[in-house]
Coordinates of C-alpha atoms in Angstrom, one line a residue:
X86 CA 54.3 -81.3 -18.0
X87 CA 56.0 -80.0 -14.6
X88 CA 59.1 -77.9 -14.7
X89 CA 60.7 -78.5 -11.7
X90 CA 63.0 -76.6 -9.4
X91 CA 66.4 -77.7 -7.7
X92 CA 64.6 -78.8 -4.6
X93 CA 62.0 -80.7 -6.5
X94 CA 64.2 -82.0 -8.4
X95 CA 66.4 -83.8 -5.5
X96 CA 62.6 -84.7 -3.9
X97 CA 61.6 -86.6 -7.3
X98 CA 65.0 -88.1 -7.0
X99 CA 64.6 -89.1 -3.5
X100 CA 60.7 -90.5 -4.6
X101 CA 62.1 -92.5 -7.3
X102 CA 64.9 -94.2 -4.8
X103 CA 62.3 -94.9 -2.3
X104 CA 59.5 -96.3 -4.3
X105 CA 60.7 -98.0 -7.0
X106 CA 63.0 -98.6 -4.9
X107 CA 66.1 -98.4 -5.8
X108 CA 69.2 -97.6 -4.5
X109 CA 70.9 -94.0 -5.8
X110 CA 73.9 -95.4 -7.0
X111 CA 72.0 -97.6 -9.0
X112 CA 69.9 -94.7 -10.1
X113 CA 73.3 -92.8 -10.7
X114 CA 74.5 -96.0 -13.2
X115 CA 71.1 -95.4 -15.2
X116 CA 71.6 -92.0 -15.6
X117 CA 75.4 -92.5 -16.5
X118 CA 74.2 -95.5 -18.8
X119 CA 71.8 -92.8 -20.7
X120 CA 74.9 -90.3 -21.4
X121 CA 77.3 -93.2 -22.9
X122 CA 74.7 -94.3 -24.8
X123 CA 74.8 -90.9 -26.5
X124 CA 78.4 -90.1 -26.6
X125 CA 78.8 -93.5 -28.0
X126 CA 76.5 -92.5 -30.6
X127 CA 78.3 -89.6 -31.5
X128 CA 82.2 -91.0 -31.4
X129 CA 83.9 -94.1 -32.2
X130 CA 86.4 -95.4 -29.6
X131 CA 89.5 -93.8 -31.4
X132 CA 88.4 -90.1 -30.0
X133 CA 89.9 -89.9 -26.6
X134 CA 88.1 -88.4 -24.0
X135 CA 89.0 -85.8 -21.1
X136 CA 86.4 -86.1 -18.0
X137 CA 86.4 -83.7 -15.1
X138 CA 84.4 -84.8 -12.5
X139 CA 83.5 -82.5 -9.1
X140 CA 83.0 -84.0 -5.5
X141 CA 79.2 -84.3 -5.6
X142 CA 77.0 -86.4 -7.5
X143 CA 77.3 -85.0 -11.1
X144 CA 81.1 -86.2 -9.9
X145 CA 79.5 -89.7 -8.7
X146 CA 77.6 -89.5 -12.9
X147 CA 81.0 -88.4 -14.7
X148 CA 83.3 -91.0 -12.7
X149 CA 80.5 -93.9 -13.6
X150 CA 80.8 -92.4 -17.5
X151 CA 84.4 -92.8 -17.3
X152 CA 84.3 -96.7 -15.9
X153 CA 81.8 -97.3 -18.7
X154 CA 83.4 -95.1 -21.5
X155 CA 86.7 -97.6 -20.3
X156 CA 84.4 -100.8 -20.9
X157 CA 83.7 -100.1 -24.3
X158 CA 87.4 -99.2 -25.1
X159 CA 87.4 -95.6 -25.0
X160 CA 90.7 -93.8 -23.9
X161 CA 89.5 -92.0 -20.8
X162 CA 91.3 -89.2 -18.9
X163 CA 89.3 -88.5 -15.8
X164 CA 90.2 -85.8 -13.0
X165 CA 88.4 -86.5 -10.0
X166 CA 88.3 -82.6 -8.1
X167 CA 88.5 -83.1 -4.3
X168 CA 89.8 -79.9 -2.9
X169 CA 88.4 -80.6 0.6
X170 CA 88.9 -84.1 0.9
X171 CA 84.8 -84.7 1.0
X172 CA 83.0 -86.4 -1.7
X173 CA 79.5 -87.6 -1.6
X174 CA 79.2 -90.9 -0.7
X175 CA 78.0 -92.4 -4.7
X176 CA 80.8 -90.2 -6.1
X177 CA 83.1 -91.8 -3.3
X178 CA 81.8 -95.4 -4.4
X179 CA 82.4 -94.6 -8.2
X180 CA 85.6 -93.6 -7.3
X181 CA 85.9 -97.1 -5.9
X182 CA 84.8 -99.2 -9.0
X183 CA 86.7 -96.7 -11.3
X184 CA 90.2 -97.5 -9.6
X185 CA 88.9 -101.1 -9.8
X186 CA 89.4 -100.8 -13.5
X187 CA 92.3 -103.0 -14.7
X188 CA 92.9 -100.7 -17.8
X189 CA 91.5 -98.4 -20.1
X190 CA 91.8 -94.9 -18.0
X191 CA 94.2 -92.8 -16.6
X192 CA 93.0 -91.2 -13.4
X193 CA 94.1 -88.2 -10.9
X194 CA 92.2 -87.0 -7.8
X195 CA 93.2 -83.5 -7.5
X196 CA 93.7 -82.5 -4.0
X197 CA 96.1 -79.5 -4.3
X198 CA 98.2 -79.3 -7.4
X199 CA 96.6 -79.4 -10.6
X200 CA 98.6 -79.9 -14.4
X201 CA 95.8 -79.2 -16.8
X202 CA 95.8 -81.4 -19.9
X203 CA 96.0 -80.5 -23.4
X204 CA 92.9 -80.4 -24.6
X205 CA 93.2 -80.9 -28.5
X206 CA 91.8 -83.7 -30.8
X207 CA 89.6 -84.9 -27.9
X208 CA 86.0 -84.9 -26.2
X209 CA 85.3 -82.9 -22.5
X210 CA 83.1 -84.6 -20.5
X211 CA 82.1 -81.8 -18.1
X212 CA 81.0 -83.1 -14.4
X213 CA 81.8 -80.6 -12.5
X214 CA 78.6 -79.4 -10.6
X215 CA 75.3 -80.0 -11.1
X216 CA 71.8 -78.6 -10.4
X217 CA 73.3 -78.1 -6.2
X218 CA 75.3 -75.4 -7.4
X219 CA 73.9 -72.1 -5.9
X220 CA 76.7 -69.4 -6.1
X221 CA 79.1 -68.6 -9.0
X222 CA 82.3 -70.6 -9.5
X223 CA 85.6 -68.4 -8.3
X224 CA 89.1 -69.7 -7.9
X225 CA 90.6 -72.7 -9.0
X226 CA 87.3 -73.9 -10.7
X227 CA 86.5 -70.4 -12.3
X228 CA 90.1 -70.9 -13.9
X229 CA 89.4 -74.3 -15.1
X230 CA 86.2 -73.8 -16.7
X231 CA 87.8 -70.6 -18.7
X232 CA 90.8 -73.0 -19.8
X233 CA 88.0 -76.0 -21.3
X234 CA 86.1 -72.9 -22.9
X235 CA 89.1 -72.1 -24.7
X236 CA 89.4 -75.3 -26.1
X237 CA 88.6 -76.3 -29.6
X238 CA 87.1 -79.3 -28.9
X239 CA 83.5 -80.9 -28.1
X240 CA 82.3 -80.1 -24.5
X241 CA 79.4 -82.3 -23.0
X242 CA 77.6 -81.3 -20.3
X243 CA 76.3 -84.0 -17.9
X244 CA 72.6 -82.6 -16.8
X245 CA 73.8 -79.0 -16.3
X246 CA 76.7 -76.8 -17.8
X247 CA 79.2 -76.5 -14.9
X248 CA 78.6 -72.9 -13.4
X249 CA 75.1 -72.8 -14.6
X250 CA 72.4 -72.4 -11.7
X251 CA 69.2 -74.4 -12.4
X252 CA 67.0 -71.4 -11.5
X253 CA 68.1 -67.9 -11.1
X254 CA 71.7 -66.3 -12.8
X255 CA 71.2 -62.6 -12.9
X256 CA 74.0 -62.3 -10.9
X257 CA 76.2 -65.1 -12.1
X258 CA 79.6 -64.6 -14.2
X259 CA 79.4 -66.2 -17.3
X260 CA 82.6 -66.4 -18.1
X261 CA 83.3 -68.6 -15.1
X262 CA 79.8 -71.0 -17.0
X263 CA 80.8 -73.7 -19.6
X264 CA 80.2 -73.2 -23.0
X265 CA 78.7 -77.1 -23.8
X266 CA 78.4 -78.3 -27.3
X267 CA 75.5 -80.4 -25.9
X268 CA 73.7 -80.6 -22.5
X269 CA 72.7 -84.0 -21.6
X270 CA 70.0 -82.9 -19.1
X271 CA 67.7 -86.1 -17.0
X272 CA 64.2 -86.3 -17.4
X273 CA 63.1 -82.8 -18.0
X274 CA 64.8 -79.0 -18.9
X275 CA 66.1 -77.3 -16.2
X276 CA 63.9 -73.8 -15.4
X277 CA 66.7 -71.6 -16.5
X278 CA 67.0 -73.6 -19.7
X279 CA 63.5 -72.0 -20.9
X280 CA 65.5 -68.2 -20.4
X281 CA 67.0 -66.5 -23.5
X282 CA 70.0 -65.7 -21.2
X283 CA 71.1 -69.0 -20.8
X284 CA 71.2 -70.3 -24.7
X285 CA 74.9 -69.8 -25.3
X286 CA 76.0 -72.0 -22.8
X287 CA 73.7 -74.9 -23.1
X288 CA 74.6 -76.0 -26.9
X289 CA 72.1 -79.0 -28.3
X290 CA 70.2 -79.6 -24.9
X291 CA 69.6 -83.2 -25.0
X292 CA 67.0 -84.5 -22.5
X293 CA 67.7 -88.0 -21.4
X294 CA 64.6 -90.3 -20.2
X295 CA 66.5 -92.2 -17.0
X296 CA 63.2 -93.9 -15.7
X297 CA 62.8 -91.1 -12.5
X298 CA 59.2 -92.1 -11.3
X299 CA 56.0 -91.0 -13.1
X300 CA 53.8 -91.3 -9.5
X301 CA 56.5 -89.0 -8.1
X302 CA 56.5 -86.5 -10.6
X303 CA 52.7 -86.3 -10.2
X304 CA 52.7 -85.8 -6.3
X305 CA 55.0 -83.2 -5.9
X306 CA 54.0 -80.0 -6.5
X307 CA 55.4 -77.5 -9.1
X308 CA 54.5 -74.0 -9.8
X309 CA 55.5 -74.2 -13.1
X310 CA 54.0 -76.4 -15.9
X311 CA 54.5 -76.8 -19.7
X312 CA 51.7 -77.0 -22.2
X313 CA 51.4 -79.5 -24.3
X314 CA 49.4 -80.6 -27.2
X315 CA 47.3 -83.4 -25.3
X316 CA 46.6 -80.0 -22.2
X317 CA 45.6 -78.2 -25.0
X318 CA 43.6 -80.9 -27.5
X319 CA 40.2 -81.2 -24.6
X320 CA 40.1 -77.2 -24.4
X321 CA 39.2 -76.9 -28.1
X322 CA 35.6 -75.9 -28.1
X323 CA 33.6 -77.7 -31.2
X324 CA 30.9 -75.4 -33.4
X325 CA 28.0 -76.6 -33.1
X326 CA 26.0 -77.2 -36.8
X327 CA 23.0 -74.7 -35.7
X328 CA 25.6 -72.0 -34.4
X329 CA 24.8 -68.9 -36.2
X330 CA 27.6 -65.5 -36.4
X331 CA 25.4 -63.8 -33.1
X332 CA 26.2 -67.4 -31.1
X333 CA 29.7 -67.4 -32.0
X334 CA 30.6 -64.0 -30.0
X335 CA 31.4 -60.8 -31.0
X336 CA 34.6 -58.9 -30.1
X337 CA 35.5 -55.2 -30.1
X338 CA 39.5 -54.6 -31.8
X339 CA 41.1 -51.0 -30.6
X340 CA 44.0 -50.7 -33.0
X341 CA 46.0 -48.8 -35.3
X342 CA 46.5 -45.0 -35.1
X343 CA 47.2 -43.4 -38.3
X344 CA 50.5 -44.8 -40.0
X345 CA 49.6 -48.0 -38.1
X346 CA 46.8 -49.8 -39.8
X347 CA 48.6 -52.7 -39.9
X348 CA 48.3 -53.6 -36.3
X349 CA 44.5 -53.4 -36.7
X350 CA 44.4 -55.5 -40.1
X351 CA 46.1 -58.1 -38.2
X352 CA 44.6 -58.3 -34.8
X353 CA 41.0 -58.0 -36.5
X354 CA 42.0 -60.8 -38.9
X355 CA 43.5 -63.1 -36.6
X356 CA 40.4 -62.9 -34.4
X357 CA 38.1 -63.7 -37.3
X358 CA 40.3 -66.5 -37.9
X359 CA 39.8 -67.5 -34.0
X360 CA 36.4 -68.0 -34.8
X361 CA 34.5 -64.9 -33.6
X362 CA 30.9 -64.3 -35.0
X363 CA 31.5 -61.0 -35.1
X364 CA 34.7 -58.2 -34.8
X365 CA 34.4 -55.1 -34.7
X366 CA 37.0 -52.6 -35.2
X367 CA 37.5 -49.1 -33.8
X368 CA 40.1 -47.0 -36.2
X369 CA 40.8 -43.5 -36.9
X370 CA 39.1 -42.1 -39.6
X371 CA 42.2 -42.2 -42.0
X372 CA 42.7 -45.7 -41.4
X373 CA 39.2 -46.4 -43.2
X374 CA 40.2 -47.3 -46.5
X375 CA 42.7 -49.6 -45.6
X376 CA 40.8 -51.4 -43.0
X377 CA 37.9 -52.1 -45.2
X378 CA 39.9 -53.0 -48.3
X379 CA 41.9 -55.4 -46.1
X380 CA 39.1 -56.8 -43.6
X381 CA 35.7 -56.9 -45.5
X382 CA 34.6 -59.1 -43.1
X383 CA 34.7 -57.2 -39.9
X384 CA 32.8 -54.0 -38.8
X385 CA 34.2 -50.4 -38.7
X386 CA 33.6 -47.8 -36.0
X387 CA 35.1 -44.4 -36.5
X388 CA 36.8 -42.5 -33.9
X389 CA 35.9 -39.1 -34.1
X390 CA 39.5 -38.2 -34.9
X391 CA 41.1 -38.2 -38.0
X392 CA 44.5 -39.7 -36.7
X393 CA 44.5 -41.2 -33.3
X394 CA 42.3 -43.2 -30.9
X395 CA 41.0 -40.2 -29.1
X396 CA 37.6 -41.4 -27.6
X397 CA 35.9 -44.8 -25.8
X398 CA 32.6 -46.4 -27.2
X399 CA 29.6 -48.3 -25.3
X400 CA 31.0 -52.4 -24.9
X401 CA 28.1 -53.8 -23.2
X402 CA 27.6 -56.0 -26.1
X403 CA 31.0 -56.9 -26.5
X404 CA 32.2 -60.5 -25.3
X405 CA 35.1 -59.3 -25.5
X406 CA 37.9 -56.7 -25.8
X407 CA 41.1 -56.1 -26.7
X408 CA 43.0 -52.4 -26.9
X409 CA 47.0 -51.7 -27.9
X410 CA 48.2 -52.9 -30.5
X411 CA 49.6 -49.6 -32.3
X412 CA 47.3 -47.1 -31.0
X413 CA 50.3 -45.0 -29.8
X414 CA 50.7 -43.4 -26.6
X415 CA 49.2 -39.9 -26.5
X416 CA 47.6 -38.3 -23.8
X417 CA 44.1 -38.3 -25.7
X418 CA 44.4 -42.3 -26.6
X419 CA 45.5 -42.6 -22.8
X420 CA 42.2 -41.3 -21.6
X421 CA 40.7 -43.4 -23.9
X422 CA 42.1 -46.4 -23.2
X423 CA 41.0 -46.3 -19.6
X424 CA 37.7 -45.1 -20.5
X425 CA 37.6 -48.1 -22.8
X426 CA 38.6 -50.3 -19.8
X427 CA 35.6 -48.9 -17.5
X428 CA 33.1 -48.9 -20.5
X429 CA 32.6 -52.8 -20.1
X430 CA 32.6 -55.9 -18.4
X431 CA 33.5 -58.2 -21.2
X432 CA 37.1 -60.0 -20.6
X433 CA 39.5 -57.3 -21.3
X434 CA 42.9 -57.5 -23.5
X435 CA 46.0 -54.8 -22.9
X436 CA 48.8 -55.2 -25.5
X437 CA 51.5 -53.1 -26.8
X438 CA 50.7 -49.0 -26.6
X439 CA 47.7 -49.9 -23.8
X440 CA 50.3 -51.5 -21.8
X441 CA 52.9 -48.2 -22.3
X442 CA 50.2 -45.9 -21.1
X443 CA 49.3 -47.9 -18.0
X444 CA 52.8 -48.0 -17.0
X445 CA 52.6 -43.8 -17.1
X446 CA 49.5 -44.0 -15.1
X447 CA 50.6 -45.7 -12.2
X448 CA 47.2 -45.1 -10.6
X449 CA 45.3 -46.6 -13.4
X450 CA 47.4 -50.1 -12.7
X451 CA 45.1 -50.4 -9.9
X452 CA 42.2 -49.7 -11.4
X453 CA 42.2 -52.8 -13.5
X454 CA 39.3 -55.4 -13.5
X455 CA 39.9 -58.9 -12.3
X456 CA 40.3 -61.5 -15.0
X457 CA 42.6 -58.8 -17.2
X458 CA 44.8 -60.3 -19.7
X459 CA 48.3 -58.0 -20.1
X460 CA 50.2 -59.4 -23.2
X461 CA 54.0 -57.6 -22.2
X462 CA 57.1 -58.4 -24.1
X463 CA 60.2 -58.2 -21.8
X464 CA 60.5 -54.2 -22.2
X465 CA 56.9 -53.5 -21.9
X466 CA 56.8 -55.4 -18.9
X467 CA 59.9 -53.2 -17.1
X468 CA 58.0 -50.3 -17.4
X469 CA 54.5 -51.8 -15.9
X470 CA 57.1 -53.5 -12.5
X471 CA 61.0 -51.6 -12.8
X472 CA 64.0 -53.0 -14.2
X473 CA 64.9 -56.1 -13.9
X474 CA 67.9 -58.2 -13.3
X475 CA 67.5 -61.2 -15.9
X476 CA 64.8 -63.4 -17.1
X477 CA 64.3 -64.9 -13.9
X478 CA 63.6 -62.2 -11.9
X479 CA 61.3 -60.6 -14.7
X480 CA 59.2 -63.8 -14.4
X481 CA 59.2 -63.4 -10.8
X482 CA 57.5 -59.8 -11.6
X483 CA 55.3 -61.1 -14.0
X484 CA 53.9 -63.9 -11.5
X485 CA 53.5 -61.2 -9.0
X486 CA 51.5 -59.0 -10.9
X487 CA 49.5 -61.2 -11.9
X488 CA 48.6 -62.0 -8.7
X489 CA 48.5 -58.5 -7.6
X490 CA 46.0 -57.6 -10.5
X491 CA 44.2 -60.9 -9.9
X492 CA 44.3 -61.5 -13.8
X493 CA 46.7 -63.1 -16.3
X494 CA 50.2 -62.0 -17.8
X495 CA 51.6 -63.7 -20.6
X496 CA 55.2 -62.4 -20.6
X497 CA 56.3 -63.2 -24.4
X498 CA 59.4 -64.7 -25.7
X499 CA 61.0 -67.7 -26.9
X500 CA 59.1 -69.9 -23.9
X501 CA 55.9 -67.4 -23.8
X502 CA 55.1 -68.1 -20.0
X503 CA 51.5 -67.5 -19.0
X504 CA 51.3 -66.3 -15.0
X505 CA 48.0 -66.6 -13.4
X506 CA 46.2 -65.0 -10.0
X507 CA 47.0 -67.7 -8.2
X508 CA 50.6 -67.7 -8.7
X509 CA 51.6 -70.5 -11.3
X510 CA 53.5 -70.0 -13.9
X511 CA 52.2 -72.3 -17.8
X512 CA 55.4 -72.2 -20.4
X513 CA 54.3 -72.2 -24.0
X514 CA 56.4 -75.0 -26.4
X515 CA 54.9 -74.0 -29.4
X516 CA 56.5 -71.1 -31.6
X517 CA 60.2 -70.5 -33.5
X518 CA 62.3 -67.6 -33.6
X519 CA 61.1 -66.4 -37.0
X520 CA 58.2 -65.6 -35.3
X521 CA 60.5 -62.4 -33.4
X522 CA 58.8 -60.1 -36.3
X523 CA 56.8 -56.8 -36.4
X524 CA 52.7 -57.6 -35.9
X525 CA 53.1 -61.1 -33.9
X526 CA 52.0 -59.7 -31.1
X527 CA 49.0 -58.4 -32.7
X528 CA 48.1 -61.3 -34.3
X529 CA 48.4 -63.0 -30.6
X530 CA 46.3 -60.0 -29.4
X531 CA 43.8 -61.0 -31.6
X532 CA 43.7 -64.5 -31.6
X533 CA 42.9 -64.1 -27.8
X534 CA 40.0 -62.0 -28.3
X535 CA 38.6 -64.4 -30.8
X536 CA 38.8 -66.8 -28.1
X537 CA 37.5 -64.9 -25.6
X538 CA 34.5 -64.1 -27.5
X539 CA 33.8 -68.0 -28.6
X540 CA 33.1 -68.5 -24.6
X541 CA 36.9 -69.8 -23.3
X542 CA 37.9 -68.6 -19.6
X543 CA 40.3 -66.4 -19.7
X544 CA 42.5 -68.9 -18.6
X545 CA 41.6 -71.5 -21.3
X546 CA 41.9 -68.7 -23.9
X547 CA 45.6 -67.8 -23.1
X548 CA 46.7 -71.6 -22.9
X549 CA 45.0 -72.4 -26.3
X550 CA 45.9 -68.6 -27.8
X551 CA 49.4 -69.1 -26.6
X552 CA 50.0 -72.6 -27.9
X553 CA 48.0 -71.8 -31.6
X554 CA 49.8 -69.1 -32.3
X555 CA 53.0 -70.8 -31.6
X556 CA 51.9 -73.8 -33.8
X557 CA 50.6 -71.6 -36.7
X558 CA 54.2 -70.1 -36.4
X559 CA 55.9 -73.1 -36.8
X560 CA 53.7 -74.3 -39.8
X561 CA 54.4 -70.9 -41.4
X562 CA 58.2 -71.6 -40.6
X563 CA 57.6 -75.0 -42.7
X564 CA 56.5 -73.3 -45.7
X565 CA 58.7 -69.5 -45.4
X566 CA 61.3 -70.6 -43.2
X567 CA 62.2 -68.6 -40.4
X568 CA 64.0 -65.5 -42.5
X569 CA 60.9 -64.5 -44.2
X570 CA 58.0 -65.7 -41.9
X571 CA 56.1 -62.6 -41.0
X572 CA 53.1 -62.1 -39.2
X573 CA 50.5 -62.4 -41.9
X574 CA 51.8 -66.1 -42.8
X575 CA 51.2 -66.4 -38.7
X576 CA 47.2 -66.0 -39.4
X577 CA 47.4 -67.5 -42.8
X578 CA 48.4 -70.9 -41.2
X579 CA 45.9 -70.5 -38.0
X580 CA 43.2 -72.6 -39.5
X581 CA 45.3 -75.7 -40.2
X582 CA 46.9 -75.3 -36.5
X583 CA 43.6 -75.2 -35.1
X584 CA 41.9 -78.1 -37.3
X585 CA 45.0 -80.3 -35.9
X586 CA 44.0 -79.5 -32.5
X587 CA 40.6 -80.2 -33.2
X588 CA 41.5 -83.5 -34.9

């Protein structure tokens, strides 16, 4: 599915009222249509309601809720905001069939003076601005949004939370953004509704199906996508019957200094559980025990030091390989890890401590082979690019160096968003915040290299990698919840989320 941008947006707008065709005010009616139809839902005519409505066409949507808010006896209190005398010409026109009314609402245009209401025992309809707003409210509006914020009362949001930009707000006010109690959004989430920074002011985002057209959506181009369980369904490799452990690939695991064995239990597990033939695991000597009490089934390779990774070892027969995930960050394991990097040609993974010592060899960056994978959370991914102002602009980074590198970055979060060389951007839907525990990363780390090794593209193995481990996370949430999910229930629950893909 396409995540589209402000511009696209108004183009698959424009599509749908030229080939459908219809006309934008009747477009505007089906999209109003869709909000009543949930408001209704959710309060009986005896709740008044308070609508603000701006000069553009969010205006035009909350003017056309009012008049039909009004049909179905609702007490409606609209304020029609026309500072500079200039509305669009469909909020102009539902201006027209709102005064048309014979009763049922109580309507001001505000021109110059402005009485706020009291806003108790009631429901805001906020229609202010939409997804045109590019700059952060200020005066008179910046005021006004405050005064509904302090409000006690239910806020909906037509499409976007007045304030909110559809894209980029690092440098936005967000006390001059409505707070919603639900975002009624058309068609699709805004691209600033997959960022962490926007949560508290979207509420229960609601998406509303209003009909925009499915040719139009598939000509216009988007650099941003969402993966979904029918993208991901005709990736899934099947195992053949004659397939034997040497067939099924064989991965190298570089993990887990000493006090860290963890991170290597759970990475080698998780790409057993992948389906690799074969993992091997290089470990520090004092990690042994642990390792083979806790993995019987994979292979161990000593380093030669007791306590860290401190040295590289031949991967020619590896089909693939993945390095970080606790291996800490000394100087000795940073030697190694490059070394490790140049020793093969298998598709390479960097997570976690490999990530932290590139970033303090700046000159290594370079150095890495096409086809990389870099597995970053937000921090780790400052210290590869620079600080970054907000999620949009660390995406931005992300994309690029991906296409600097000419490999693949999965920046991780809440929306995991996968950037490739060629500069698009695949959002993960799978996954749940219980998953936001120690080792998830490894187990993801692992999980890719099991792919990797079972033949996937790199590509294919960080759509499916991103999307299982999101889905095994949200089985494990059915069965722990999210308080005590931890990364261990993430691999126990990998087998059922990949036999309902392969299903």
């Amino acid at each position: 599915m396409k995540i589209f941008a402000a511009e696209e947006i108004r183009q698959l707008d424009q599509y749908t009222i030229n080939h459908e065709p219809i006309k934008s005010i009747d477009l505007m009616e089906r999209a109003s249509i869709a909000v009543v139809q949930f408001v209704t839902g959710q309060w009986t005519p005896e709740m008044p309601m308070v609508v603000f409505a701006g000069p553009g066409n969010n205006g035009g949507d909350a003017l056309a809720v009012s008049r039909l808010l009004a049909e179905r006896n609702y007490k409606v209190n609209t304020y029609l905001f026309n500072t500079k005398k200039q509305l669009s010409a469909d909020c102009e026109e539902n201006k027209r069939r709102l005064m048309e009314m014979p009763d049922g609402v109580e309507f001001h245009e505000v021109i110059s003076e402005f009485e706020p209401p009291t806003l108790k025992d009631c429901v805001v309809i906020d229609g202010l601005f939409g997804t045109g707003l590019t700059k952060t409210l200020t005066g008179g509006y910046s005021s006004l949004v405050k005064y509904i914020n302090a409000a006690k009362c239910p806020v909906v949001s037509i499409d976007v939370p007045s304030g909110l930009m559809t894209e980029d707000n690092a440098l936005n006010v967000d006390a001059n953004v409505i707070r919603a109690t639900y975002t009624l959004t058309f068609q699709q989430k805004k691209l600033s509704y997959l960022f962490d920074e926007t949560q508290p002011f979207l509420g229960t985002l609601k998406v509303l199906d209003i009909g925009l057209s499915k040719q139009g959506m598939a000509e216009i181009a988007s650099i941003y996508t969402m993966l979904e369980e029918n993208d991901i369904k005709p990736l899934i490799k099947s195992r053949p019957d004659f397939a034997h452990k040497g067939s099924m690939g064989s991965a190298l695991i570089v993990a887990g200094k000493y006090g860290m064995a963890g991170a290597s239990v759970l990475a080698t597990k998780a790409c057993l559980k992948s389906g690799a033939g074969k993992v091997t695991a290089l470990i520090p000597k004092n990690n042994n025990d642990i390792m083979q009490i806790s993995v019987p089934e994979a292979v161990i390779v000593h380093d030669k030091d007791d306590e860290i990774i401190s040295d590289s070892i031949d991967s020619q027969t590896y089909n693939a390989v993945a390095i970080g995930p606790g291996i800490g960050t000394d100087e000795n394991t940073a030697i190694a890890v490059i070394s490790q990097i140049r020793r093969g040609n298998a598709p390479c993974i960097l997570d976690a401590d490999a990530l932290n010592v590139v970033a303090t060899h700046r000159a290594w960056l370079m150095q890495l082979p096409k086809g990389i994978i870099l597995t970053p959370h937000p921090k780790e991914l400052e210290r590869l690019v620079g600080h970054t102002v907000g999620c949009f602009e660390a995406l931005s980074k992300a994309r690029e160096l991906a296409r600097t590198l000419q490999g693949y970055v999965i920046l991780k979060g809440h929306y995991s968003a996968l950037c490739t060389p060629d500069g698009s951007v695949i959002f993960n839907s799978t996954g749940n915040s219980g998953m936001a525990t120690a080792g998830s990363g490894d187990v993801l780390t692992g999980i890719l290299a099991g792919l990797l090794a079972r033949g996937y593209s790199q590509e294919d193995a960080c759509k499916v990698g991103m999307y299982v481990h999101g889905l095994a996370g949200d089985m494990a949430m059915q069965y722990v919840g999210k308080e005590s999910l931890m990364a261990s229930d993430i691999i126990t629950c990998l087998p059922k989320a990949l036999m309902k893909l392969e299903k």
